Coordinates of C-alpha atoms in Angstrom, one line a residue:
X1 CA 62.0 -203.8 225.4
X2 CA 63.4 -202.9 222.0
X3 CA 65.0 -199.7 223.3
X4 CA 67.5 -201.6 225.5
X5 CA 69.1 -203.7 222.7
X6 CA 69.4 -200.7 220.5
X7 CA 71.0 -198.7 223.2
X8 CA 73.4 -201.5 224.0
X9 CA 74.3 -201.9 220.2
X10 CA 74.9 -198.1 219.9
X11 CA 77.1 -198.1 223.0
X12 CA 79.1 -201.1 221.7
X13 CA 79.6 -199.4 218.4
X14 CA 80.8 -196.2 220.1
X15 CA 83.3 -198.1 222.2
X16 CA 84.6 -199.9 219.1
X17 CA 85.1 -196.7 217.3
X18 CA 86.9 -195.2 220.3
X19 CA 89.2 -198.2 220.5
X20 CA 90.2 -197.7 216.9
X21 CA 91.3 -194.2 217.5
X22 CA 95.1 -193.9 217.5
X23 CA 94.9 -191.1 220.1
X24 CA 97.4 -189.0 218.3
X25 CA 95.0 -186.4 217.2
X26 CA 96.8 -186.1 213.8
X27 CA 94.4 -186.3 210.9
X28 CA 97.0 -186.1 208.1
X29 CA 96.0 -189.4 206.4
X30 CA 99.3 -191.0 207.2
X31 CA 99.6 -194.7 206.4
X32 CA 102.8 -195.3 208.3
X33 CA 101.0 -197.8 210.5
X34 CA 99.9 -199.7 207.5
X35 CA 103.2 -199.3 205.6
X36 CA 105.4 -200.7 208.5
X37 CA 108.0 -197.9 208.0
X38 CA 110.9 -197.7 205.6
X39 CA 111.9 -200.8 203.7
X40 CA 115.1 -202.4 205.0
X41 CA 117.5 -203.9 202.4
X42 CA 117.3 -207.2 204.4
X43 CA 113.6 -207.6 203.9
X44 CA 113.8 -207.2 200.1
X45 CA 115.0 -209.6 197.4
X46 CA 117.5 -207.6 195.2
X47 CA 118.3 -208.6 191.7
X48 CA 120.9 -206.7 189.5
X49 CA 120.5 -207.0 185.8
X50 CA 120.3 -208.3 183.2
X51 CA 122.2 -205.2 182.0
X52 CA 122.6 -203.3 178.8
X53 CA 126.3 -203.0 179.4
X54 CA 128.4 -200.3 177.7
X55 CA 130.6 -202.1 175.2
X56 CA 133.5 -199.6 174.7
X57 CA 134.9 -196.4 176.3
X58 CA 132.5 -193.5 176.0
X59 CA 129.4 -195.7 175.6
X60 CA 126.5 -195.6 178.0
X61 CA 125.2 -198.6 179.8
X62 CA 122.0 -199.2 181.9
X63 CA 121.7 -201.6 184.7
X64 CA 118.2 -202.3 186.1
X65 CA 117.9 -203.2 189.8
X66 CA 114.7 -205.0 191.0
X67 CA 113.6 -205.1 194.6
X68 CA 110.9 -207.5 195.8
X69 CA 109.4 -207.2 199.3
X70 CA 109.6 -210.5 201.1
X71 CA 108.2 -209.3 204.4
X72 CA 105.6 -206.9 206.0
X73 CA 104.5 -203.9 204.0
X74 CA 107.1 -201.1 203.8
X75 CA 107.8 -197.9 202.0
X76 CA 110.5 -196.6 199.7
X77 CA 110.6 -192.9 200.2
X78 CA 113.5 -191.1 198.5
X79 CA 116.3 -192.2 196.2
X80 CA 118.3 -195.5 196.1
X81 CA 121.8 -195.2 197.5
X82 CA 124.5 -196.5 195.1
X83 CA 128.2 -196.7 195.6
X84 CA 130.9 -198.3 193.3
X85 CA 133.9 -199.8 195.1
X86 CA 137.3 -200.3 193.7
X87 CA 139.6 -201.6 196.5
X88 CA 139.7 -198.8 199.1
X89 CA 138.0 -196.3 196.8
X90 CA 134.3 -195.7 197.2
X91 CA 132.5 -193.6 194.6
X92 CA 128.9 -192.5 195.4
X93 CA 126.6 -192.4 192.4
X94 CA 124.3 -189.3 192.4
X95 CA 120.6 -189.3 191.7
X96 CA 119.8 -188.5 188.0
X97 CA 119.3 -184.8 187.2
X98 CA 115.6 -184.0 187.4
X99 CA 114.7 -187.3 189.1
X100 CA 111.6 -186.8 191.3
X101 CA 111.4 -189.6 193.8
X102 CA 107.9 -190.6 194.8
X103 CA 106.9 -192.7 197.9
X104 CA 106.1 -196.3 197.0
X105 CA 104.5 -198.6 199.5
X106 CA 105.2 -202.3 198.8
X107 CA 103.0 -205.1 200.1
X108 CA 104.6 -208.5 200.5
X109 CA 105.4 -209.9 197.1
X110 CA 105.3 -206.5 195.3
X111 CA 108.3 -205.1 193.4
X112 CA 109.9 -201.9 192.5
X113 CA 112.8 -201.1 190.1
X114 CA 115.4 -198.4 189.5
X115 CA 118.1 -198.0 186.8
X116 CA 121.8 -197.2 187.2
X117 CA 123.1 -195.5 184.1
X118 CA 126.9 -195.2 183.6
X119 CA 129.5 -194.2 181.0
X120 CA 132.2 -196.7 180.3
X121 CA 135.7 -195.4 181.0
X122 CA 139.1 -196.2 179.4
X123 CA 141.2 -199.2 180.5
X124 CA 143.2 -197.3 183.2
X125 CA 144.1 -193.8 184.4
X126 CA 142.9 -191.0 186.6
X127 CA 139.7 -190.6 184.6
X128 CA 138.4 -194.2 185.2
X129 CA 137.3 -196.3 188.1
X130 CA 137.9 -200.0 187.9
X131 CA 134.9 -200.9 190.0
X132 CA 134.7 -204.3 191.5
X133 CA 131.5 -204.1 193.6
X134 CA 128.2 -202.3 193.4
X135 CA 126.7 -201.5 196.8
X136 CA 122.9 -200.8 197.1
X137 CA 121.3 -199.1 200.1
X138 CA 117.7 -197.8 200.7
X139 CA 116.4 -194.5 202.0
X140 CA 115.8 -194.7 205.7
X141 CA 118.4 -197.5 206.0
X142 CA 121.5 -195.9 204.3
X143 CA 123.9 -197.6 206.7
X144 CA 122.9 -201.1 205.6
X145 CA 124.0 -202.3 202.1
X146 CA 123.9 -205.3 199.8
X147 CA 127.0 -205.8 197.7
X148 CA 127.1 -207.2 194.2
X149 CA 130.0 -208.0 191.9
X150 CA 130.5 -205.3 189.2
X151 CA 131.0 -207.0 185.8
X152 CA 130.2 -204.1 183.5
X153 CA 133.6 -202.7 182.8
X154 CA 135.5 -199.6 183.9
X155 CA 133.4 -196.5 184.8
X156 CA 134.4 -193.1 183.5
X157 CA 135.0 -190.4 186.1
X158 CA 134.0 -186.7 185.7
X159 CA 136.9 -184.3 185.8
X160 CA 140.2 -185.3 187.2
X161 CA 139.3 -188.4 189.2
X162 CA 136.1 -187.0 190.6
X163 CA 132.7 -188.5 190.8
X164 CA 131.6 -191.4 188.6
X165 CA 130.0 -190.4 185.3
X166 CA 126.9 -192.3 186.3
X167 CA 123.5 -191.6 187.8
X168 CA 120.7 -193.5 189.5
X169 CA 117.0 -193.1 188.6
X170 CA 114.1 -193.0 191.0
X171 CA 112.1 -196.1 192.2
X172 CA 109.2 -197.1 190.0
X173 CA 106.7 -199.8 190.7
X174 CA 107.5 -202.9 188.7
X175 CA 105.2 -203.2 185.7
X176 CA 104.6 -199.5 185.4

């Protein structure tokens, strides 16, 4: 009589384990089902500053940007996208030299940060960008941005009106 309940329990356990199999046959340890995919800028609260603004031309300023997940778990895998806008001019800020982005998975309520570093430019001229807006995008969702008013002064340009003399650091978990 005891053999039947044990056999039924074993069969039920086997069926449950089979039902949990994704069927993909890929045993890479991926957590994409748990992470919910790439974070979208719309599911994160974004706060810019408070900044250590560059006071005069040639000085360096640092602007922290904080991201807080307000939705399902998601991942930040790559570098933040930053653009400075001055009217019709859009200048893309490159990743910091030597920056090594690491994948961060954020549960609801968890935060990550990154820092934008820039050199303040002169008042006007071909070697400065009078930025009015800072646009932030995320890896995996580069076409969607959040725009913020730029109030940190003119940004120096490298060379003769080229790229901004600025860089963006990798994502780090807030509190690390």
